XYZ file of C-alpha atoms in Angstrom:
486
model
C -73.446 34.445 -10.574
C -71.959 31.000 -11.741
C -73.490 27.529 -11.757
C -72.492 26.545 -8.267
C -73.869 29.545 -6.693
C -77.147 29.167 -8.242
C -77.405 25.763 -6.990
C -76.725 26.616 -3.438
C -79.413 29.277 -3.491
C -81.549 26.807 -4.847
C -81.230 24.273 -2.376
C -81.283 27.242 0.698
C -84.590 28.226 -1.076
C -85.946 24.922 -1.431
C -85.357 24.444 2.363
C -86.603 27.837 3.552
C -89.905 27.252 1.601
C -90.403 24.058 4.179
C -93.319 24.600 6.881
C -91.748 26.602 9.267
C -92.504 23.913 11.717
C -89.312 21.731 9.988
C -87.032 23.734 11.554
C -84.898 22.695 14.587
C -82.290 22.968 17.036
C -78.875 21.116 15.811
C -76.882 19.325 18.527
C -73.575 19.678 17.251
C -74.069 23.427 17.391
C -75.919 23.475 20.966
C -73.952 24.335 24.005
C -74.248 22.126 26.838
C -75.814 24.297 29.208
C -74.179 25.734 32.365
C -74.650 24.295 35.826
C -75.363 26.477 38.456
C -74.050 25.727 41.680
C -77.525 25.987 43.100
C -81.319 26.000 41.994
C -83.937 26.500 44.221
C -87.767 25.773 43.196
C -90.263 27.289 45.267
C -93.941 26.767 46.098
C -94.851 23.783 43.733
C -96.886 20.374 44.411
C -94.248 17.833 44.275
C -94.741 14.069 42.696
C -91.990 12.333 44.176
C -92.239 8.907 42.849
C -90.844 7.906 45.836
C -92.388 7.146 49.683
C -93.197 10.975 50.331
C -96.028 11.221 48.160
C -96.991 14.067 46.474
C -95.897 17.427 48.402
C -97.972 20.389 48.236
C -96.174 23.934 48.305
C -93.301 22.580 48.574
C -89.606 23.511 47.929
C -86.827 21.757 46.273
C -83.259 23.059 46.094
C -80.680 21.835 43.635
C -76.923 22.003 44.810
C -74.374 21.100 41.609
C -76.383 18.803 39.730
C -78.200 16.503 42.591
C -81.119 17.473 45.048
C -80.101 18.702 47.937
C -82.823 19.203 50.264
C -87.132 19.023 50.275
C -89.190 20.681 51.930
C -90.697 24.474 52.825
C -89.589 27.965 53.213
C -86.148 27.106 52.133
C -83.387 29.881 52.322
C -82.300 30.524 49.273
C -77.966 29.903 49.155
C -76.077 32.764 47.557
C -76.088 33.489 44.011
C -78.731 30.995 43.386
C -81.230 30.235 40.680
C -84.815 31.167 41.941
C -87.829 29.671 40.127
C -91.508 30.862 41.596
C -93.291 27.268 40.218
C -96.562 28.242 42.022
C -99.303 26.599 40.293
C -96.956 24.497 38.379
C -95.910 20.627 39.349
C -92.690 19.168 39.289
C -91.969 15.549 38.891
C -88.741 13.461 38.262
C -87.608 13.370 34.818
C -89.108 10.795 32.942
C -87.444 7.026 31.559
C -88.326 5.089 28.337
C -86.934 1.738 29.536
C -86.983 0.147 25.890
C -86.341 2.889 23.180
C -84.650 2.556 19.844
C -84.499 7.020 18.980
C -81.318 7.365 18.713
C -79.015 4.661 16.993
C -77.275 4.983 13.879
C -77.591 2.129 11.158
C -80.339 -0.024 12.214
C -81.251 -1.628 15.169
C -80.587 -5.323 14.498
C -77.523 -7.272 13.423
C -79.750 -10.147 12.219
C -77.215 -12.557 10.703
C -76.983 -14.758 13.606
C -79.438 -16.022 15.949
C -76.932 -14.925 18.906
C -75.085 -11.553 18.551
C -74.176 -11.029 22.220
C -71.403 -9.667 20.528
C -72.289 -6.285 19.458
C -72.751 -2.919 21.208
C -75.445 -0.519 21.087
C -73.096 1.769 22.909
C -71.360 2.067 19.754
C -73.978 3.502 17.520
C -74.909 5.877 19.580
C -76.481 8.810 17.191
C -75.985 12.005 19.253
C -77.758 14.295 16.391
C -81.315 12.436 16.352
C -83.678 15.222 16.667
C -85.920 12.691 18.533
C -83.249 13.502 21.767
C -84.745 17.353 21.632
C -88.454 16.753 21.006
C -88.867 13.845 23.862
C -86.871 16.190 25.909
C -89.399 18.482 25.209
C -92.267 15.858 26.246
C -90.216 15.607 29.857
C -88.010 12.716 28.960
C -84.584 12.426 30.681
C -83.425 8.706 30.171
C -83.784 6.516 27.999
C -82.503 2.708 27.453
C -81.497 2.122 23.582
C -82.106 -1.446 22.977
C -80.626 -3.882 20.158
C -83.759 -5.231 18.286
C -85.218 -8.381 18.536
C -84.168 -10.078 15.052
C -82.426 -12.749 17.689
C -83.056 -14.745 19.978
C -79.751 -13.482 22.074
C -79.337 -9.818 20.799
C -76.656 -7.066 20.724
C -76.004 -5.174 24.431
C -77.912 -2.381 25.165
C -77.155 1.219 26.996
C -78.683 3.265 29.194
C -78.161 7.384 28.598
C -79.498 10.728 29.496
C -81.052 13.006 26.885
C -77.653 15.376 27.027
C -79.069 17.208 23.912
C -75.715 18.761 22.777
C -72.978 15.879 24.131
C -71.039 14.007 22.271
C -72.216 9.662 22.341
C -69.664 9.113 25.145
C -70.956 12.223 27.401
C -74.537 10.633 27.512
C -73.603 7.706 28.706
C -74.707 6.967 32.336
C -71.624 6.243 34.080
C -71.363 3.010 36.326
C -74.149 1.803 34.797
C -74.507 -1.903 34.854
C -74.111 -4.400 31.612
C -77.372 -5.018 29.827
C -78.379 -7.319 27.361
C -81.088 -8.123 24.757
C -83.313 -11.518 24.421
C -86.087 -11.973 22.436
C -88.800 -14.504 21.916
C -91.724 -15.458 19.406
C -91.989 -14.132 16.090
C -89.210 -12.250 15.530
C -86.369 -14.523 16.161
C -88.231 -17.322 14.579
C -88.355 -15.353 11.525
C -92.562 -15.314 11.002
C -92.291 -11.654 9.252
C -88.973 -11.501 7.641
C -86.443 -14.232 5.822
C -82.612 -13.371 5.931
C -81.292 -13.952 2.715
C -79.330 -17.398 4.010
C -81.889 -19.473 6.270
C -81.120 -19.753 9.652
C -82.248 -21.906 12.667
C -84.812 -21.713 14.525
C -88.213 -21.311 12.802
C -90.614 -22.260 15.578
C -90.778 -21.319 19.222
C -89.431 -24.352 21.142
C -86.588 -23.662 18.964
C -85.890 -20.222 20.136
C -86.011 -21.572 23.699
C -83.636 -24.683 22.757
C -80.891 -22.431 21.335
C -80.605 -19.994 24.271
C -80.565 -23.270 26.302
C -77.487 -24.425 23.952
C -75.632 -21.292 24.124
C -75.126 -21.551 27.630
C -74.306 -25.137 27.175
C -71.211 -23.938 25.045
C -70.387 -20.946 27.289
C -69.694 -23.302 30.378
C -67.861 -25.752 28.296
C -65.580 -22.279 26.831
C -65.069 -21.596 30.309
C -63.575 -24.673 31.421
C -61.833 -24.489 28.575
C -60.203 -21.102 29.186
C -59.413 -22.171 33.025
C -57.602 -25.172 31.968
C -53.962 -24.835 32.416
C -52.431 -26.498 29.726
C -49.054 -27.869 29.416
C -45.924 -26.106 28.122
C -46.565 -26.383 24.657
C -50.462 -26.446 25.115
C -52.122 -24.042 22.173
C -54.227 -21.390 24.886
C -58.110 -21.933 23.608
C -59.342 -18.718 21.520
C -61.067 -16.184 23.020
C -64.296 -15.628 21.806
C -66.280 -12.210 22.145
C -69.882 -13.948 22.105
C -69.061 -16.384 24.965
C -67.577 -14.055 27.025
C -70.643 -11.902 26.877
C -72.857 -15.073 28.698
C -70.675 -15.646 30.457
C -70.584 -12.051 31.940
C -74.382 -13.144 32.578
C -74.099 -16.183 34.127
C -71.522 -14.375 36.729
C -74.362 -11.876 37.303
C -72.703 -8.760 35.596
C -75.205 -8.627 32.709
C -78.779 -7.933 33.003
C -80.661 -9.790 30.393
C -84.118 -8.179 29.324
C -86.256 -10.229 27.286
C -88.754 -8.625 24.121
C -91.968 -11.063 24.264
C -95.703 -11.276 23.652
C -96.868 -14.748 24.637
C -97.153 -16.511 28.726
C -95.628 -19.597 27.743
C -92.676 -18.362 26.518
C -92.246 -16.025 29.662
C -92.436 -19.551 31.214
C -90.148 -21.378 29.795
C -87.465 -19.038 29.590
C -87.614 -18.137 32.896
C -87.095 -22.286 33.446
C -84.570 -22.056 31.466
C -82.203 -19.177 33.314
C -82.776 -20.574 36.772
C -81.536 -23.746 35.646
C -78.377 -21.672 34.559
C -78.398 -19.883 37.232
C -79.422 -16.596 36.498
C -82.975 -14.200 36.479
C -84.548 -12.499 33.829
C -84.555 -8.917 35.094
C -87.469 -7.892 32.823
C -89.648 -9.071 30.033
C -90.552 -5.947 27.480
C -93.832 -5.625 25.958
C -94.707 -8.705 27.978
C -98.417 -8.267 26.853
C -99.868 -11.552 28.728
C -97.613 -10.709 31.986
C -101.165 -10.538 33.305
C -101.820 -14.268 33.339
C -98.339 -14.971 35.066
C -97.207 -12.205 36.939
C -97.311 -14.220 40.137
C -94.744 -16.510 38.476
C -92.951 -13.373 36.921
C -92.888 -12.057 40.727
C -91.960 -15.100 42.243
C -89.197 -15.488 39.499
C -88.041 -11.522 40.020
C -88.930 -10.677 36.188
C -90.185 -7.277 36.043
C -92.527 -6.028 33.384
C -91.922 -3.388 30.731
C -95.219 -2.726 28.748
C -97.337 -0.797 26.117
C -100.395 0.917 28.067
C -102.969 -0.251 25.178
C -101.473 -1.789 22.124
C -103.272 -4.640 21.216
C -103.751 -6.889 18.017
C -101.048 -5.504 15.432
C -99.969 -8.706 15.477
C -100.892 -12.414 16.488
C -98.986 -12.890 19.283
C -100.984 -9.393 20.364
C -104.124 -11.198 19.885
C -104.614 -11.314 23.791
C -103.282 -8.043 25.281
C -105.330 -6.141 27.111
C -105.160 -2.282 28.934
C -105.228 -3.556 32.084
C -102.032 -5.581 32.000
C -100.017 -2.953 33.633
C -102.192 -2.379 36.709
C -102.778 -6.448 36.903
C -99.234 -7.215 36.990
C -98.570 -4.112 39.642
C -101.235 -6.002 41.847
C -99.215 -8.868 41.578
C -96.257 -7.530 42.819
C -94.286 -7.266 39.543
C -92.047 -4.296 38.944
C -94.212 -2.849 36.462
C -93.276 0.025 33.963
C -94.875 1.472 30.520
C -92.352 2.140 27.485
C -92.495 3.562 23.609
C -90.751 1.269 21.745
C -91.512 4.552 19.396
C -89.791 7.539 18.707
C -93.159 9.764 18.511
C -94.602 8.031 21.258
C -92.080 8.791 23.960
C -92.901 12.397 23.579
C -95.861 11.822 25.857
C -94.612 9.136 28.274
C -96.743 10.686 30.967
C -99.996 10.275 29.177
C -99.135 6.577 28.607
C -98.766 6.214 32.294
C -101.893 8.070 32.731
C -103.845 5.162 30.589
C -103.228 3.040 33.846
C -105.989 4.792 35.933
C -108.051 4.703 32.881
C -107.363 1.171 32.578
C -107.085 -0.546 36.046
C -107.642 2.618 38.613
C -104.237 3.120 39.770
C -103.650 5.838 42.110
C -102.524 8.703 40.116
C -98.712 9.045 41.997
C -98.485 5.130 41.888
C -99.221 5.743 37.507
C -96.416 8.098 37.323
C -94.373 5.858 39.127
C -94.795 3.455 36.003
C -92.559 5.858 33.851
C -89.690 7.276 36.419
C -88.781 5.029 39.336
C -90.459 1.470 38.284
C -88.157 1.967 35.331
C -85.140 3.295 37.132
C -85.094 0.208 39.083
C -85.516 -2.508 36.353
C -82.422 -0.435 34.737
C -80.486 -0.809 38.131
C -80.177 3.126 38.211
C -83.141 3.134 41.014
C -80.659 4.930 43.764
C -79.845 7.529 41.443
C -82.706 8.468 39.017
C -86.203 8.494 38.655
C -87.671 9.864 42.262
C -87.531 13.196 43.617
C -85.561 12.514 46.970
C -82.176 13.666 48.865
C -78.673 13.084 47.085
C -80.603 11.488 43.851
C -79.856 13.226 40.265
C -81.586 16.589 39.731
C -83.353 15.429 36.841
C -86.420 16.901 37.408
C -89.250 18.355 35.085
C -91.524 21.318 35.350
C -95.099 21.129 34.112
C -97.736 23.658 33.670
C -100.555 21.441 35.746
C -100.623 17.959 36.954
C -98.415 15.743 34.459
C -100.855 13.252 33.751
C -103.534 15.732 32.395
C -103.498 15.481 28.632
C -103.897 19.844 28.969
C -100.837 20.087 30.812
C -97.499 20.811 29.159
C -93.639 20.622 29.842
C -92.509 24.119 30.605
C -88.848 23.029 31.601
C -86.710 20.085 31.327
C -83.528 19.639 33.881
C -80.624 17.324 33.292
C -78.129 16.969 36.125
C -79.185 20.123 37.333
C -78.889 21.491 33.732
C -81.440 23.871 32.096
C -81.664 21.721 28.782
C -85.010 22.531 27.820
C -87.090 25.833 28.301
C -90.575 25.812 26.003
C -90.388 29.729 26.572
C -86.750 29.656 25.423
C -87.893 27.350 22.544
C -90.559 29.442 21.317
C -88.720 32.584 21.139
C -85.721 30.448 18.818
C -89.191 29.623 16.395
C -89.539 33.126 15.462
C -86.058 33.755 14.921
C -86.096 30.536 12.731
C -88.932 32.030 10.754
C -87.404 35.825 10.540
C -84.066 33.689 9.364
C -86.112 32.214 6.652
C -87.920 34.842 5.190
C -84.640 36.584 5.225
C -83.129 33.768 3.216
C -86.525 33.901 0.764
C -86.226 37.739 0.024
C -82.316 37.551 -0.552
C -82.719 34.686 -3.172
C -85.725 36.393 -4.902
C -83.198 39.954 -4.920
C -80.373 38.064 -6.262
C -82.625 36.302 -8.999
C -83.854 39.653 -10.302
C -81.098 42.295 -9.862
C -79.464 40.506 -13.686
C -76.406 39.816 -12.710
C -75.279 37.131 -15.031
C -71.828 36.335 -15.672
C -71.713 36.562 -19.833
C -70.339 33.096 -20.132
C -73.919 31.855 -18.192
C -76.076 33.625 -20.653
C -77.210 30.562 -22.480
C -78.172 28.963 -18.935
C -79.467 32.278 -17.032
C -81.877 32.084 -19.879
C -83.287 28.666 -19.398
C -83.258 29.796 -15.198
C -85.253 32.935 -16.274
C -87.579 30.939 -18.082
C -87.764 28.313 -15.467
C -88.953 31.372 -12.991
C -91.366 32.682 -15.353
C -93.109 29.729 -15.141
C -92.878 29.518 -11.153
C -96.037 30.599 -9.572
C -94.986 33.659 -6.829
C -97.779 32.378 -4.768
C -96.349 28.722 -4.948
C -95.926 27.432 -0.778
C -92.838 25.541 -2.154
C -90.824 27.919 -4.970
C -87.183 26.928 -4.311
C -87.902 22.989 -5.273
C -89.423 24.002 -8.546
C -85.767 25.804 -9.209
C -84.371 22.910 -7.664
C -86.082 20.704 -9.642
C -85.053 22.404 -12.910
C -81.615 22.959 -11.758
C -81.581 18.900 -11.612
C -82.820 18.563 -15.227
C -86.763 17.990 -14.155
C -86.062 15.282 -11.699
């Protein structure tokens, strides 16, 4: 066999010999999966989310990717898809409302302080293989944020974990425009220095500049609705301005990353004297000792369950702020901000009746419809009620138990993930690789060099020699020689 051959079986070794817990699914070669015209789950406890409660025995029937109809002894239509959950529990799929999983190229376009300008919507990375496992922890939605290098970021998107769709097709449609702020340390550049300096360093300069860039987005719009004379020059457009303005005529949702009360304060000052609301503040870890002004103000609250101290502006967060600021009367949810994390987005709810002794429905709430609605997507995700989405999730016991597991995962009334489907495709990943493992080691000893290879089959032989059988990891060593030692 030639050089180049050699070196492909190397590399197929050296990625067979991985744990075979590396291996997973591909989107670009997963089917979307087929949606029936009608699903019909039977005999489960139901946690709405919504004003029902939680419903014991109860049925829930699917027609063409929205629920239908609620309630017991259902018929069954025609030709549809029975599931017996009995003993299981079935909750509305679950929302990370500030996630950065799947985005291609970095989060942040730091150069400026305002990049109102860019889209996340863009850089939309439909391959992540954090899509699959969160799907796999019962996650359904999830809103892919711009970072918080600025103090007015990029524009975020909302999208459903369509493991298998293209960036376009996991889009929400009709969503409405959001937007990132930030406050504290990051914009002010505490932990990082862009290679040219850039204004603001300090807090009350964060504040001052959003202030200013409204300023010059009122002035651009008289400019623009000027009529000029006949040989008037028309002004030039300009993306960033026509992004606040989009907020200040209420078709852009601004939500705000920040850590510290004042701030939360003074920005909120600052947007009702422009004229618009923050819609929520994200990790908002002293929301506890304004929430009444974050309620009064309409802010909602997006927050970790226990994070404290990884930072000094974390100096003063505590576990209870989510159940404080639900007291309060603030739209309260939990988020990841983590990749890893929002694999378990129930059991970060489930912190709140550690912390704070929330009812147990009211905790889930925290993660599907508290989020829905600071996303705007309230009346069509995120509860388990009548003409809503059928994004739904199947568990093995109650979902806030750390013992209970996601057995299903339903997008739009779409089987995407099964865990019994899932564990059958391990095996067959692991038969596939020791496949690949014997038909490398046959091919290495059946001598079949080409005679114009001898010199190097030599060296390779020798290489192999010296490659324990019992090694875990025997196609990098070939690898590794193939590569001159490297």
């Amino acid at each position: 066999m030639n050089k180049f051959t050699r070196m492909v079986l190397a590399a197929v070794v050296a990625w067979a010999a991985m744990p075979a817990g590396a291996h997973d699914i591909e989107a670009w070669n997963s089917a979307i999966p087929e949606q029936p015209d009608h699903v019909l789950i039977r005999n489960t406890t139901l946690w709405t989310a919504g004003e029902a409660g939680v419903l014991q025995d109860a049925d829930l029937l699917i027609r063409r990717g929205r629920i239908e109809r609620i309630g017991q002894d259902l018929s069954a239509p025609r030709g549809a898809v029975e599931i017996d959950a009995d003993g299981r529990h079935v909750t509305p799929g679950l929302i990370d409302a500030h996630s950065h999983a799947a985005i291609t190229g970095g989060v942040n376009e730091s150069s400026l302080i305002s990049t109102a300008m860019v889209r996340i919507a863009d850089v939309i990375n439909a391959d992540s293989i954090n899509i699959y496992r969160q799907m796999a922890g019962g996650l359904t939605t999830m809103h892919l944020m711009h970072g918080s290098a600025n103090a007015i970021g990029g524009q975020n998107v909302i999208v459903k974990l369509r493991w298998g769709a293209d960036p376009d097709d996991m889009i929400i449609e009709g969503q409405p425009g959001v937007i990132k702020f930030a406050l504290g340390e990051n914009p002010k550049q505490s932990n990082w220095q862009p290679d040219t300096p850039r204004y603001p360093d300090s807090r009350q300069g964060v504040n001052q500049i959003i202030d200013e860039k409204f300023q010059q987005a009122r002035e651009y719009a008289r400019r623009h609705a000027e009529r000029g004379g006949r040989n008037a020059v028309p002004a030039r457009p300009d993306l960033e301005m026509e992004v606040l303005n989009a907020i200040l005529a209420g078709e852009i949702d601004v939500h705000s990353h920040g850590y510290r009360a004042d701030e939360f304060l003074a920005l909120m000052d600052t947007a009702e004297r422009h004229g618009f609301r923050i819609r929520a503040f994200h990790h908002v870890l002293e929301g506890y000792k304004v929430a009444d002004e974050m309620a009064g103000h309409g802010a909602g609250g997006s927050t970790f369950s226990d994070w404290y101290g990884f930072k000094y502006e974390a100096r003063d967060a505590i576990p209870y702020n989510a159940a404080l600021m639900y007291e309060r009367g603030v739209l309260t949810s939990v988020n990841s901000d983590n990749p890893e994390l929002a694999r378990r987005m129930n059991i970060e709810a489930a912190k709140s009746v550690r912390y704070g002794s929330l009812d147990a429905h009211e905790a889930l709430k925290l993660v599907t419809a508290n989020p829905a609605r600071q996303l705007g997507q309230g009346e069509r995700i995120g509860r388990l009620a009548e003409g809503l989405d059928a994004d739904i999730v199947v568990w093995s016991g109650p979902p806030l138990s750390i013992t209970s597991r996601v057995e299903q995962t339903w997008i739009d009334g779409r089987l995407y993930f099964d865990r019994q489907r899932d564990l059958e495709a391990r095996q067959a990943w692991e038969a596939e690789r020791q496949e690949l493992i014997a038909a490398v080691r046959a091919e290495s000893e059946s001598g079949e060099d080409d005679a114009s290879e001898d010199g190097e089959e030599a060296a390779d032989a020798e290489a192999e020699e010296q490659t324990d059988p019992d090694d875990p990891e025997p196609g990098l060593a070939v690898l590794r020689h193939l590569l001159g030692g490297a």
